[in-house]
Short mmCIF file of C-alpha atoms in Angstrom, two decimals:
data_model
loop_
_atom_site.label_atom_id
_atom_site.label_comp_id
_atom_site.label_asym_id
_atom_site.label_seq_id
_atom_site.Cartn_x
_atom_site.Cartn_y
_atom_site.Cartn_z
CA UNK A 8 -10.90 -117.90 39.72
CA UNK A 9 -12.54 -118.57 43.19
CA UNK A 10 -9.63 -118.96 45.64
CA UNK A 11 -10.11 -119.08 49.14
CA UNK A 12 -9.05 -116.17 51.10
CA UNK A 13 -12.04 -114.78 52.55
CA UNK A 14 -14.52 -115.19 55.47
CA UNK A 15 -15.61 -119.36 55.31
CA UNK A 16 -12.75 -120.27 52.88
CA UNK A 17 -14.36 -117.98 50.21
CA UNK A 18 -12.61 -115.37 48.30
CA UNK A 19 -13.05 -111.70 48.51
CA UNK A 20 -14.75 -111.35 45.29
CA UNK A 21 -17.23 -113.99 45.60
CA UNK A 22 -17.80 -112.45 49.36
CA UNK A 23 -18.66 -109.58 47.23
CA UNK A 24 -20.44 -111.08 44.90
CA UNK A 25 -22.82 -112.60 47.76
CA UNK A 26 -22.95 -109.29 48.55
CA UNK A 27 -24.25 -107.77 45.25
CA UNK A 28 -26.77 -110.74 44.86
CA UNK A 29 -28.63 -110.53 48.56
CA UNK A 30 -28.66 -106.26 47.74
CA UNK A 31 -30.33 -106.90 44.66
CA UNK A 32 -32.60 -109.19 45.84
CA UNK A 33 -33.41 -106.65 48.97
CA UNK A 34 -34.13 -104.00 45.73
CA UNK A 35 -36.26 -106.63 43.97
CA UNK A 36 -38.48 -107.55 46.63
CA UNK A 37 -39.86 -103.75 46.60
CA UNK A 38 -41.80 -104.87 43.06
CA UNK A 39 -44.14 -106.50 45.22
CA UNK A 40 -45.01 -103.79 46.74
CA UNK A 41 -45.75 -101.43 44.19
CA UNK A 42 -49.13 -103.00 43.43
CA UNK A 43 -50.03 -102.22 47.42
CA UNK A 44 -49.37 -98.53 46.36
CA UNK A 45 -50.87 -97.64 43.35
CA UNK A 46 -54.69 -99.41 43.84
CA UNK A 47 -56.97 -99.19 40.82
CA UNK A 48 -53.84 -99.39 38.40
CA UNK A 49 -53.34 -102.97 36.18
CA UNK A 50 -50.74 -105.14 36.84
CA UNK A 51 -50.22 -103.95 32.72
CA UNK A 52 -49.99 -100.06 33.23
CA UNK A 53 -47.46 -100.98 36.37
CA UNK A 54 -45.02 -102.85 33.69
CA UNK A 55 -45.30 -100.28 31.18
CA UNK A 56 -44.76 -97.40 33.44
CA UNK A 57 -41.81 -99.06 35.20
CA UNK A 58 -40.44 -100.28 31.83
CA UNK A 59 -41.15 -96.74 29.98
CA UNK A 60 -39.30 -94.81 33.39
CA UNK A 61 -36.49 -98.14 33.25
CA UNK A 62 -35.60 -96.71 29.60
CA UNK A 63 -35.75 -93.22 30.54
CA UNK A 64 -33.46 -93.33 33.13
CA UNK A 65 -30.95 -95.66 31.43
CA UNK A 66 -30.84 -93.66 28.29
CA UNK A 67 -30.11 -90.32 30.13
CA UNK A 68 -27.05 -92.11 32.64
CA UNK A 69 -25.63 -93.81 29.39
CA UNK A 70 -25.60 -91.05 27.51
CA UNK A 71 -22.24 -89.56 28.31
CA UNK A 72 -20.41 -93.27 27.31
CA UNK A 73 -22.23 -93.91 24.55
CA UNK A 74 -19.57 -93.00 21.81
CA UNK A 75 -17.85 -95.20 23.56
CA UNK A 76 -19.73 -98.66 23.85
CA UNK A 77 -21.17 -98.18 20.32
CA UNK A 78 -17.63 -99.49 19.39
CA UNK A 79 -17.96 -102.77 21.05
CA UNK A 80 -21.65 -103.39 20.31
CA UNK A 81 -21.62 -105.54 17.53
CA UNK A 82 -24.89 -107.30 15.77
CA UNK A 83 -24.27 -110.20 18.50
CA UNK A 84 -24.37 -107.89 21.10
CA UNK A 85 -27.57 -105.79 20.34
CA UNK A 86 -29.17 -109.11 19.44
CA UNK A 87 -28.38 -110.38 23.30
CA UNK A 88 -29.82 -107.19 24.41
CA UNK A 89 -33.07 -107.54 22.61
CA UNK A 90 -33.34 -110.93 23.92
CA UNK A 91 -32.18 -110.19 27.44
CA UNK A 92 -34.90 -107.47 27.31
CA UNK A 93 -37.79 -110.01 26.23
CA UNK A 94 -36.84 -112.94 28.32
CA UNK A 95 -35.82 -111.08 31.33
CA UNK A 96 -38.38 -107.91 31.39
CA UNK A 97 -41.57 -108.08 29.07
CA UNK A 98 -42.31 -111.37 28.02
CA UNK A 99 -41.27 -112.87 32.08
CA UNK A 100 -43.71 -109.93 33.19
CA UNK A 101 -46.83 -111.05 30.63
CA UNK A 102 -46.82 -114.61 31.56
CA UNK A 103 -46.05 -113.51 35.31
CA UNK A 104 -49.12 -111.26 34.89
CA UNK A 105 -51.45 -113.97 33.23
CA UNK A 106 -50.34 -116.56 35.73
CA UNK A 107 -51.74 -114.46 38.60
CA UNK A 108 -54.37 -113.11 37.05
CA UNK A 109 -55.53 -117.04 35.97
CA UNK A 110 -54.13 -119.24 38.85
CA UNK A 111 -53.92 -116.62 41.83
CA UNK A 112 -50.62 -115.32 42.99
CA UNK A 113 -50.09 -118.65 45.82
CA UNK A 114 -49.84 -120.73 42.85
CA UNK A 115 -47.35 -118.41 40.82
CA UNK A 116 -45.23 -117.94 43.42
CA UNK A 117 -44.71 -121.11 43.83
CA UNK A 118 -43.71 -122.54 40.52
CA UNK A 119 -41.52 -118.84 40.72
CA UNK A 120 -39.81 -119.86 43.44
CA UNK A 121 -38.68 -122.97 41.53
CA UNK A 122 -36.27 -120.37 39.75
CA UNK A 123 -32.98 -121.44 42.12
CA UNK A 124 -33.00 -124.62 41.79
CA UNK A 125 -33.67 -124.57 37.88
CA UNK A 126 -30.89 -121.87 37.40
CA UNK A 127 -28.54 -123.66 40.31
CA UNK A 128 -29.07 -127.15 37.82
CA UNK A 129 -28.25 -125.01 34.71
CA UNK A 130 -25.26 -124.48 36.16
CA UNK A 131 -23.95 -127.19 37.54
CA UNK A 132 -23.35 -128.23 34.02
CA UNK A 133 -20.81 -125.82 33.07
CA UNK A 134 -17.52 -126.67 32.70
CA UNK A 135 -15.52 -126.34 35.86
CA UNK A 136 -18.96 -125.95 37.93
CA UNK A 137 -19.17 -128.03 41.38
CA UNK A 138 -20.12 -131.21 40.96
CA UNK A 139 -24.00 -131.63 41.19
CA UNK A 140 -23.28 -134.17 44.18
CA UNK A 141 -22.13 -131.03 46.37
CA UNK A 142 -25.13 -128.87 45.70
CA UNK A 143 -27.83 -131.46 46.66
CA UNK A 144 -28.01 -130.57 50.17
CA UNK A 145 -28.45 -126.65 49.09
CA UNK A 146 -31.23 -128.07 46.60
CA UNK A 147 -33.39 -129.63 49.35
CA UNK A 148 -32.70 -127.43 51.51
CA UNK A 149 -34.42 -124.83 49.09
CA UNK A 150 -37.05 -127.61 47.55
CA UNK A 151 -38.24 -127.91 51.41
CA UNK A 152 -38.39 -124.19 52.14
CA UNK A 153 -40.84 -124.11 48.86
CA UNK A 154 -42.50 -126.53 49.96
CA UNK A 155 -43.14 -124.96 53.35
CA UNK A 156 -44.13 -121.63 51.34
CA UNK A 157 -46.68 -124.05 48.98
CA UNK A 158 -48.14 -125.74 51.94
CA UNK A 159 -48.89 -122.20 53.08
CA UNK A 160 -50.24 -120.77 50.25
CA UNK A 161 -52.60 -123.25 48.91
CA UNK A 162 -54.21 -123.90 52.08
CA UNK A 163 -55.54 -120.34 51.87
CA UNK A 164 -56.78 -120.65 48.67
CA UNK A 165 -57.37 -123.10 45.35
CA UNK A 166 -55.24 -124.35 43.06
CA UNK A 167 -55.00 -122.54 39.65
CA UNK A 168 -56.40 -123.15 36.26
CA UNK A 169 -54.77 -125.22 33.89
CA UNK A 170 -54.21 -122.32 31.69
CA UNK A 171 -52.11 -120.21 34.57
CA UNK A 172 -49.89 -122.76 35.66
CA UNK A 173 -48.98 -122.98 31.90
CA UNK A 174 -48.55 -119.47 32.17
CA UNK A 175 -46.42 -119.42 35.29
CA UNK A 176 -44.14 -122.44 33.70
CA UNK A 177 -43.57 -120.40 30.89
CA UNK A 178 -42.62 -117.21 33.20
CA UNK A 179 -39.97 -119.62 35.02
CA UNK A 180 -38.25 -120.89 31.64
CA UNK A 181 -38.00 -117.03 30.26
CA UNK A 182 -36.73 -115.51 33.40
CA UNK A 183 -34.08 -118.98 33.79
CA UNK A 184 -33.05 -118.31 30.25
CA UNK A 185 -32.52 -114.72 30.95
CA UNK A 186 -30.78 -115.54 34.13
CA UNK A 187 -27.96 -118.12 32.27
CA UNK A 188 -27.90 -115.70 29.08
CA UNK A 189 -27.06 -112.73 31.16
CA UNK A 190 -24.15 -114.27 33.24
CA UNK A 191 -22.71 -116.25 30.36
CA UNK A 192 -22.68 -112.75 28.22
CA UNK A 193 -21.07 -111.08 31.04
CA UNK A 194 -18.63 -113.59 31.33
CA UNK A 195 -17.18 -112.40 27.82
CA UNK A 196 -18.00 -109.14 27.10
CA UNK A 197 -14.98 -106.61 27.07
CA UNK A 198 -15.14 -102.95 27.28
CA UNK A 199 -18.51 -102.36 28.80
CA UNK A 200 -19.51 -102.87 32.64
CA UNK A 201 -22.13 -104.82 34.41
CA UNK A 202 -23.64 -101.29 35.28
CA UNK A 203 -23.09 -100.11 31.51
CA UNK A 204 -24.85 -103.76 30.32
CA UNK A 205 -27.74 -103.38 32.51
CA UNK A 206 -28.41 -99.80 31.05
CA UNK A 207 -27.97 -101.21 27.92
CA UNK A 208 -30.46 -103.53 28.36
CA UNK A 209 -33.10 -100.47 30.14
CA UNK A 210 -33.13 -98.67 26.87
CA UNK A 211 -33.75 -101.58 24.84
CA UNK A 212 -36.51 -102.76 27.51
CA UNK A 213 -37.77 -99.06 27.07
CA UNK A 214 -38.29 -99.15 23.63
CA UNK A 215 -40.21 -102.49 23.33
CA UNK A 216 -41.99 -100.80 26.48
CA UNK A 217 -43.59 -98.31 24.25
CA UNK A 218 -45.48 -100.95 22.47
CA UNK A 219 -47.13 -102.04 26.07
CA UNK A 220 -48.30 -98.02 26.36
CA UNK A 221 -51.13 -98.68 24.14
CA UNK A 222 -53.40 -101.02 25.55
CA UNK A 223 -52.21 -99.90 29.05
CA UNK A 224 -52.69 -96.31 28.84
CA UNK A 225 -54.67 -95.94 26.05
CA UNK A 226 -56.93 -99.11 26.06
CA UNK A 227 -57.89 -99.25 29.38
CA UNK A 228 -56.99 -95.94 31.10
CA UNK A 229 -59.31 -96.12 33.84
CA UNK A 230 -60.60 -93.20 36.21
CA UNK A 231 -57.87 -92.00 37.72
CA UNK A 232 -57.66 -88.75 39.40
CA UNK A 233 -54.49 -86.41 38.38
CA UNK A 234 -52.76 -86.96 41.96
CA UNK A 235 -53.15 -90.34 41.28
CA UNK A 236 -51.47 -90.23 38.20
CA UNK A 237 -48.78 -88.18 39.86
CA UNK A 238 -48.59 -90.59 42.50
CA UNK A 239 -48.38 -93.62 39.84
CA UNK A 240 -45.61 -91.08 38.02
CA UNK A 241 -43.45 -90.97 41.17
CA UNK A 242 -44.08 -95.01 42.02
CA UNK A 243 -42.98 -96.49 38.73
CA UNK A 244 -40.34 -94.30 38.72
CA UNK A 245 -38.57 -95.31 42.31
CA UNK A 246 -39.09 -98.64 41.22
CA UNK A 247 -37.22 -98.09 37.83
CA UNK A 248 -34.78 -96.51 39.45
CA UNK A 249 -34.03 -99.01 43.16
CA UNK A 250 -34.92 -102.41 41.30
CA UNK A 251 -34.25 -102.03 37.64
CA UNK A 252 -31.47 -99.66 37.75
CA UNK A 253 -29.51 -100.47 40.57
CA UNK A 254 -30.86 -104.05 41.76
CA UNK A 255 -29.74 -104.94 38.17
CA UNK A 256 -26.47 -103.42 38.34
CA UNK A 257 -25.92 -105.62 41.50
CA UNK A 258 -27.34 -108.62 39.92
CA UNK A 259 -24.55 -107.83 37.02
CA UNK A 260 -21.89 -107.08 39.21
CA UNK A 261 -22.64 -110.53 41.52
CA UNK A 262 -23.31 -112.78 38.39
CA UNK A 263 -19.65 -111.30 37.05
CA UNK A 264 -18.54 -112.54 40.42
CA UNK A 265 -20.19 -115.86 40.80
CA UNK A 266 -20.25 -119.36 39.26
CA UNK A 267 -24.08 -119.46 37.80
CA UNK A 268 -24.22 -122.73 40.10
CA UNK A 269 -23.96 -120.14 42.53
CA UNK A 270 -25.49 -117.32 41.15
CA UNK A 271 -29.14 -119.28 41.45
CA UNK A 272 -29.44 -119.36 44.79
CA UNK A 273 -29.05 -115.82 44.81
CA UNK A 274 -32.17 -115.84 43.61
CA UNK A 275 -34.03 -116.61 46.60
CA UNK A 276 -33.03 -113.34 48.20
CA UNK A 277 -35.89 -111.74 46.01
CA UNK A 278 -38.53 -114.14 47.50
CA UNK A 279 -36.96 -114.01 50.87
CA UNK A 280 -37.06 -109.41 51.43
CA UNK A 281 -40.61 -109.97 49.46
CA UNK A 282 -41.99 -112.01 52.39
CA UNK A 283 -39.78 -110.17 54.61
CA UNK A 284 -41.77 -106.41 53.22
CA UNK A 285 -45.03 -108.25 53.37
CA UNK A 286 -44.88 -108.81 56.62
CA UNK A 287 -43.94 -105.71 57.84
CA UNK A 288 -46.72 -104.30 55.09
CA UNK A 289 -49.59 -106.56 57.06
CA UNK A 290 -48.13 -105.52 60.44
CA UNK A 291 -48.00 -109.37 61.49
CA UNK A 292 -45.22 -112.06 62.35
CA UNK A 293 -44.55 -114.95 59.87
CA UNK A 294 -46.77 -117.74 60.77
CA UNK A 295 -44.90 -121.35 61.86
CA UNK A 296 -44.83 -122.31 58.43
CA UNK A 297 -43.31 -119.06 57.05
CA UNK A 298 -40.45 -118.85 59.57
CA UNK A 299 -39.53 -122.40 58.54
CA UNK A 300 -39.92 -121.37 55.06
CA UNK A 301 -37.52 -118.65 55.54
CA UNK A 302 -34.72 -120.55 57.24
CA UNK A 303 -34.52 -122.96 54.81
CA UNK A 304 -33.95 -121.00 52.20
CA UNK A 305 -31.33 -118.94 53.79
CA UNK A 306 -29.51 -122.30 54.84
CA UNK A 307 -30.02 -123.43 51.38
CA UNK A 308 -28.04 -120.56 50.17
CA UNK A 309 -25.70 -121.27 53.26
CA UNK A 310 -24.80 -124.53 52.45
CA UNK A 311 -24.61 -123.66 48.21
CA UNK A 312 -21.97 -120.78 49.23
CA UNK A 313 -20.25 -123.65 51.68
CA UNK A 314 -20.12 -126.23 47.95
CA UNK A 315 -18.16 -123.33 46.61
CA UNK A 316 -15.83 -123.34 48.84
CA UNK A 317 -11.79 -123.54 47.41
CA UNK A 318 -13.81 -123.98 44.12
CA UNK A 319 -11.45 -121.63 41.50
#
C-alpha cells in the first residue's frame, strides 16, 4: 500500500496524506481561538453552537447524496456514527471542558498532548504496522517536546485538582478511541467518502447537540447584547464550517491515506498552529522553552514519516 515513489522514499499518497493531516491540524488550531472572540460566552454555549451550526451545515451539503448513502448505511454503520459523534465531539468536549475548568488549561493540555503518542502506540499494533522499535525515536522526540511544553506551563501556574486530571484522562481515552475507530471504519467502508463520512458524522453530532442547547442557552443564557449574539452566530459558525467541516474532511482524507501508526503524529499539528495562533494572538515570540517545544515535535513527526519509509 505505501510504496516509495515520492519526496524521502514516501509515496505520493502518503505525501498527500501528510498533507491532509498538517491542513487539518492548521484548521483545528483555530478552536482555540474562538474562546478569545466571543468573551462572556461558556466554554458550554461555544460547543453547542459549533455543534448545532456543525449539523446544520452537514445536513444541507449532504443533502443532494443522501438517497444515495442511505443504501450503504446499515445498523453497523449508524451505530459507528453515533459513537464517532460521542467519543470524538460531545463527550471529548465535556471532559475537555471540566478538565479546564477544574485543573486549569496548562494541566489539560498537557495530558492532551499525550494524544500522539497514545494513538501512534495503538497503532503500532496493527497488523502490518512498523515495528514499535522504529517509532521510538519519533516517540521521544514528541515525549520531550511535551515535556518542554509541561515545564512551561506549570511553572506559570499550579497543578490541577485531582478531579480534572481525571477529567482530562478521560478526554484523552475518548478522543484516542475516536481517533482508531474513525481510521479503522474508513479503512472498510465502500460507497461513501471521507468528506461524505465526516458529514455523516456532523448531522449525527448535530442532533445529540440539541440536547447541550438547554442548559447552554436556556440555563444559563447570560446578558448578552444582540450584536453579541450575532457576533457569537457568525463565530460558531466559521468554526463549524473551517475545523469541523473541512479540517475533518482532511483528517478523513489523511487517515484513508495513512497507517494509524502514522496517522498519530498527525496529531501534533493541532497543538503545534494552536501555539503557533497564540503567539501571534499575544503579539510575542515563543519563549526558549516553547521554540524547543516546537521543534521537537515537528522532528518527532519527521522522524515517524522517515519509520514509514518503503513501509507498503
Amino acid at each position: 500500500m505505501y510504496i516509495a515513489t515520492g519526496a524521502g522514499g514516501l509515496s505520493r499518497s502518503t505525501l498527500l496524506g501528510i498533507g491532509a493531516g498538517i491542513a487539518a491540524g492548521a484548521l483545528w488550531g483555530l478552536v482555540f481561538l474562538a474562546p478569545e472572540l466571543a468573551p462572556g460566552f461558556l466554554p458550554i454555549q461555544l460547543s453547542a453552537g459549533r455543534y448545532l451550526a456543525y449539523g446544520l451545515v452537514a445536513a444541507i451539503l449532504i443533502a443532494p447524496a443522501w438517497g444515495r448513502l442511505r443504501r450503504h448505511l446499515g445498523w453497523p454503520a449508524w451505530r459507528s456514527l453515533i459513537w464517532l459523534s460521542l467519543t470524538g465531539n460531545i463527550v471529548y468536549y465535556l471532559f475537555l471542558a471540566n478538565a479546564v475548568q477544574l485543573g486549569g488549561v496548562a494541566m489539560a493540555s498537557i495530558v492532551i498532548g499525550l494524544l500522539p503518542i497514545a494513538v501512534t502506540l495503538v497503532g503500532s499494533r496493527d497488523r502490518h504496522a512498523v515495528p514499535l522499535r522504529r517509532l521510538l525515536p519519533s516517540l521521544l522526540l514528541s515525549g520531550a517536546g511535551l515535556a518542554c511544553i509541561g515545564w512551561e506551563s506549570l511553572s506559570a501556574s499550579g497543578p490541577g485538582s485531582a478531579a480534572g486530571l481525571a477529567c482530562a484522562f478521560g478526554a484523552l481515552v475518548s478522543w484516542t478511541l475516536f481517533a482508531v475507530h474513525n481510521s479503522r471504519w474508513l479503512a472498510r467502508i465502500e460507497g461513501i467518502s471521507p468528506h461524505e463520512w465526516n458529514l455523516l458524522v456532523g448531522v449525527v453530532t448535530g442532533l445529540m447537540a440539541l440536547a447541550l442547547a438547554m442548559p447552554a442557552f436556556v440555563l444559563a443564557p447570560g446578558a448578552h447584547t444582540l450584536p453579541a449574539w450575532m457576533q457569537f452566530g457568525a463565530l460558531v459558525t466559521t468554526v463549524a464550517i473551517l475545523c469541523s467541516v473541512v479540517g475533518n474532511a482532511l483528517w478523513n482524507h489523511a487517515s484513508r491515506a495513512l497507517p494509524l501508526s502514522l496517522m498519530g503524529q498527525m496529531i501534533v499539528f493541532e497543538t503545534i498552529f494552536a501555539a503557533l495562533y497564540g503567539f501571534l494572538w499575544e503579539a510575542r515570540w515563543p519563549s526558549g522553552f516553547e521554540t524547543a517545544a516546537l521543534a521537537l515535535l515537528v522532528a518527532g513527526v519527521v522522524s515517524c514519516a522517515s519509520a514509514h519509509r518503503g513501509a507498503h
